[in-house]
């Protein structure tokens, strides 16, 4: 299995809702990432998990809460979002250890906040 | 802060080589250059990466100048399916978790 899966594909939520995005990989990767991509812009890194521990938080607002319950799964919990948070949310993973590794990206979840 | 600059758009004829330039004049000596592409807002797809030497794989070639201030991604025989946004990226960090800093991307249109 050489892919990263993300669910749901699309999500529409109100500003008072609580929802979660899910990302899964079964490649044995021990680093996982969340990116946010606005329309016609490049992806921007949000969070990095290494060995199930949060290693990088790019000053993301607390209404985004990541969670890595095990080495295969990465969640992004959403609460009290704003319309400007509407974007494509991408998950990625990469192998552990130093070296020249690529990140494998999932297809993304397209989020619309009303 | 963007570490790479790319032209916003390019086009080439099907079957011809597509040469996509990237400037990264502020890159540090241990920072790799990666290229990814993204089709129709799907997830980005890895193409190739390099540090100092030129690299080639089944998808493309990467030519890095000796001073490492710029590079060129070469798709040797472009097809219509190569129409996509191509990102030139700098990798920050060498351990298990690292950052990919995306450039603004070049939208490549391959013409029939």
Tab-separated table of N, CA, C and O in Angstrom, chain A residues 18-66:
chain	number	residue	atom	x	y	z
A	18	UNK	N	-18.233	21.501	15.121
A	18	UNK	CA	-16.976	20.802	15.375
A	18	UNK	C	-16.902	19.621	14.419
A	18	UNK	O	-17.841	18.826	14.346
A	19	UNK	N	-15.808	19.521	13.686
A	19	UNK	CA	-15.620	18.427	12.749
A	19	UNK	C	-14.169	17.969	12.814
A	19	UNK	O	-13.314	18.653	13.392
A	20	UNK	N	-13.913	16.832	12.188
A	20	UNK	CA	-12.549	16.301	12.144
A	20	UNK	C	-12.209	15.812	10.752
A	20	UNK	O	-13.061	15.249	10.060
A	21	UNK	N	-10.965	16.039	10.365
A	21	UNK	CA	-10.418	15.474	9.138
A	21	UNK	C	-9.517	14.306	9.532
A	21	UNK	O	-8.818	14.362	10.553
A	22	UNK	N	-9.531	13.286	8.670
A	22	UNK	CA	-8.767	12.086	8.977
A	22	UNK	C	-7.781	11.793	7.858
A	22	UNK	O	-8.098	11.979	6.679
A	23	UNK	N	-6.614	11.316	8.237
A	23	UNK	CA	-5.565	10.943	7.288
A	23	UNK	C	-4.978	9.618	7.730
A	23	UNK	O	-4.717	9.415	8.924
A	24	UNK	N	-4.732	8.724	6.775
A	24	UNK	CA	-4.216	7.402	7.115
A	24	UNK	C	-3.178	6.960	6.082
A	24	UNK	O	-3.327	7.209	4.894
A	25	UNK	N	-2.142	6.307	6.585
A	25	UNK	CA	-1.142	5.704	5.701
A	25	UNK	C	-0.660	4.408	6.313
A	25	UNK	O	-0.592	4.295	7.544
A	26	UNK	N	-0.340	3.446	5.448
A	26	UNK	CA	0.136	2.139	5.904
A	26	UNK	C	1.466	1.815	5.243
A	26	UNK	O	1.714	0.672	4.843
A	27	UNK	N	2.311	2.839	5.110
A	27	UNK	CA	3.624	2.658	4.515
A	27	UNK	C	4.719	2.577	5.573
A	27	UNK	O	5.895	2.557	5.235
A	28	UNK	N	4.328	2.617	6.840
A	28	UNK	CA	5.322	2.577	7.907
A	28	UNK	C	6.029	3.896	8.130
A	28	UNK	O	7.069	3.944	8.797
A	29	UNK	N	5.489	4.967	7.553
A	29	UNK	CA	6.103	6.281	7.730
A	29	UNK	C	5.885	6.780	9.151
A	29	UNK	O	4.804	6.619	9.721
A	30	UNK	N	6.914	7.431	9.705
A	30	UNK	CA	6.797	7.914	11.088
A	30	UNK	C	6.757	9.430	11.170
A	30	UNK	O	6.815	9.999	12.261
A	31	UNK	N	6.697	10.106	10.037
A	31	UNK	CA	6.492	11.553	10.012
A	31	UNK	C	5.235	11.827	9.202
A	31	UNK	O	5.053	11.278	8.114
A	32	UNK	N	4.362	12.678	9.756
A	32	UNK	CA	3.123	13.018	9.060
A	32	UNK	C	2.892	14.519	9.175
A	32	UNK	O	3.310	15.151	10.145
A	33	UNK	N	2.222	15.059	8.158
A	33	UNK	CA	2.157	16.509	7.978
A	33	UNK	C	0.734	16.944	7.618
A	33	UNK	O	0.029	16.233	6.903
A	34	UNK	N	0.368	18.142	8.068
A	34	UNK	CA	-0.839	18.804	7.577
A	34	UNK	C	-0.430	20.089	6.864
A	34	UNK	O	0.379	20.864	7.377
A	35	UNK	N	-1.022	20.282	5.672
A	35	UNK	CA	-0.838	21.496	4.890
A	35	UNK	C	-2.206	22.108	4.618
A	35	UNK	O	-3.209	21.405	4.496
A	36	UNK	N	-2.196	23.416	4.414
A	36	UNK	CA	-3.394	24.136	3.994
A	36	UNK	C	-3.096	24.783	2.653
A	36	UNK	O	-2.017	25.378	2.466
A	37	UNK	N	-4.039	24.666	1.715
A	37	UNK	CA	-3.840	25.265	0.398
A	37	UNK	C	-5.062	26.081	0.002
A	37	UNK	O	-6.135	25.522	-0.243
A	38	UNK	N	-4.884	27.380	-0.086
A	38	UNK	CA	-5.926	28.255	-0.582
A	38	UNK	C	-5.924	28.202	-2.108
A	38	UNK	O	-4.931	27.831	-2.736
A	39	UNK	N	-7.048	28.638	-2.681
A	39	UNK	CA	-7.194	28.572	-4.137
A	39	UNK	C	-6.075	29.346	-4.839
A	39	UNK	O	-5.767	30.480	-4.462
A	40	UNK	N	-5.481	28.710	-5.831
A	40	UNK	CA	-4.442	29.290	-6.673
A	40	UNK	C	-3.189	29.690	-5.895
A	40	UNK	O	-2.426	30.563	-6.342
A	41	UNK	N	-2.983	29.092	-4.745
A	41	UNK	CA	-1.791	29.337	-3.940
A	41	UNK	C	-1.078	28.012	-3.683
A	41	UNK	O	-1.688	26.946	-3.787
A	42	UNK	N	0.197	28.060	-3.313
A	42	UNK	CA	0.890	26.807	-2.981
A	42	UNK	C	0.483	26.298	-1.605
A	42	UNK	O	-0.027	27.066	-0.780
A	43	UNK	N	0.707	25.025	-1.340
A	43	UNK	CA	0.446	24.494	0.002
A	43	UNK	C	1.342	25.175	1.038
A	43	UNK	O	2.502	25.503	0.764
A	44	UNK	N	0.767	25.358	2.220
A	44	UNK	CA	1.521	25.935	3.343
A	44	UNK	C	1.479	24.955	4.511
A	44	UNK	O	0.417	24.469	4.891
A	45	UNK	N	2.646	24.707	5.070
A	45	UNK	CA	2.750	23.760	6.176
A	45	UNK	C	2.019	24.299	7.413
A	45	UNK	O	2.131	25.475	7.749
A	46	UNK	N	1.273	23.370	8.074
A	46	UNK	CA	0.608	23.722	9.332
A	46	UNK	C	1.296	23.022	10.507
A	46	UNK	O	1.716	23.653	11.460
A	47	UNK	N	1.344	21.683	10.437
A	47	UNK	CA	1.855	20.876	11.544
A	47	UNK	C	2.713	19.738	11.001
A	47	UNK	O	2.476	19.239	9.911
A	48	UNK	N	3.682	19.321	11.859
A	48	UNK	CA	4.467	18.134	11.579
A	48	UNK	C	4.473	17.257	12.816
A	48	UNK	O	4.722	17.745	13.925
A	49	UNK	N	4.215	15.971	12.622
A	49	UNK	CA	4.348	14.973	13.672
A	49	UNK	C	5.487	14.034	13.320
A	49	UNK	O	5.600	13.572	12.191
A	50	UNK	N	6.333	13.784	14.316
A	50	UNK	CA	7.425	12.848	14.147
A	50	UNK	C	7.337	11.807	15.255
A	50	UNK	O	7.349	12.178	16.438
A	51	UNK	N	7.239	10.558	14.902
A	51	UNK	CA	7.073	9.475	15.886
A	51	UNK	C	5.923	9.780	16.845
A	51	UNK	O	6.056	9.669	18.067
A	52	UNK	N	4.819	10.205	16.263
A	52	UNK	CA	3.561	10.474	16.967
A	52	UNK	C	3.625	11.661	17.920
A	52	UNK	O	2.696	11.873	18.706
A	53	UNK	N	4.687	12.437	17.843
A	53	UNK	CA	4.772	13.636	18.686
A	53	UNK	C	4.811	14.879	17.802
A	53	UNK	O	5.459	14.883	16.751
A	54	UNK	N	4.128	15.932	18.250
A	54	UNK	CA	4.107	17.170	17.493
A	54	UNK	C	5.498	17.796	17.522
A	54	UNK	O	6.025	18.098	18.591
A	55	UNK	N	6.097	17.977	16.351
A	55	UNK	CA	7.439	18.544	16.301
A	55	UNK	C	7.462	19.955	15.722
A	55	UNK	O	8.367	20.730	16.012
A	56	UNK	N	6.502	20.282	14.889
A	56	UNK	CA	6.444	21.629	14.305
A	56	UNK	C	4.992	22.105	14.288
A	56	UNK	O	4.098	21.384	13.852
A	57	UNK	N	4.772	23.304	14.783
A	57	UNK	CA	3.482	24.000	14.687
A	57	UNK	C	3.798	25.361	14.098
A	57	UNK	O	4.475	26.165	14.728
A	58	UNK	N	3.323	25.602	12.899
A	58	UNK	CA	3.643	26.843	12.220
A	58	UNK	C	2.716	27.977	12.651
A	58	UNK	O	2.070	28.636	11.828
A	59	UNK	N	2.621	28.176	13.969
A	59	UNK	CA	1.800	29.272	14.520
A	59	UNK	C	0.364	29.214	14.006
A	59	UNK	O	-0.222	30.239	13.625
A	60	UNK	N	-0.186	28.027	14.010
A	60	UNK	CA	-1.553	27.827	13.527
A	60	UNK	C	-2.534	28.188	14.646
A	60	UNK	O	-2.312	27.831	15.809
A	61	UNK	N	-3.635	28.876	14.332
A	61	UNK	CA	-4.634	29.223	15.365
A	61	UNK	C	-5.156	27.987	16.083
A	61	UNK	O	-5.262	26.902	15.501
A	62	UNK	N	-5.532	28.177	17.337
A	62	UNK	CA	-5.934	27.042	18.180
A	62	UNK	C	-7.251	26.422	17.751
A	62	UNK	O	-7.601	25.338	18.250
A	63	UNK	N	-7.967	27.049	16.842
A	63	UNK	CA	-9.206	26.433	16.352
A	63	UNK	C	-8.891	25.202	15.477
A	63	UNK	O	-9.789	24.434	15.148
A	64	UNK	N	-7.622	25.027	15.133
A	64	UNK	CA	-7.146	23.816	14.471
A	64	UNK	C	-6.363	23.008	15.512
A	64	UNK	O	-5.360	23.502	16.052
A	65	UNK	N	-6.780	21.771	15.742
A	65	UNK	CA	-6.128	20.962	16.762
A	65	UNK	C	-5.725	19.619	16.165
A	65	UNK	O	-6.582	18.783	15.876
A	66	UNK	N	-4.429	19.379	15.983
A	66	UNK	CA	-4.004	18.105	15.405
A	66	UNK	C	-3.909	17.018	16.470
A	66	UNK	O	-3.758	17.292	17.660
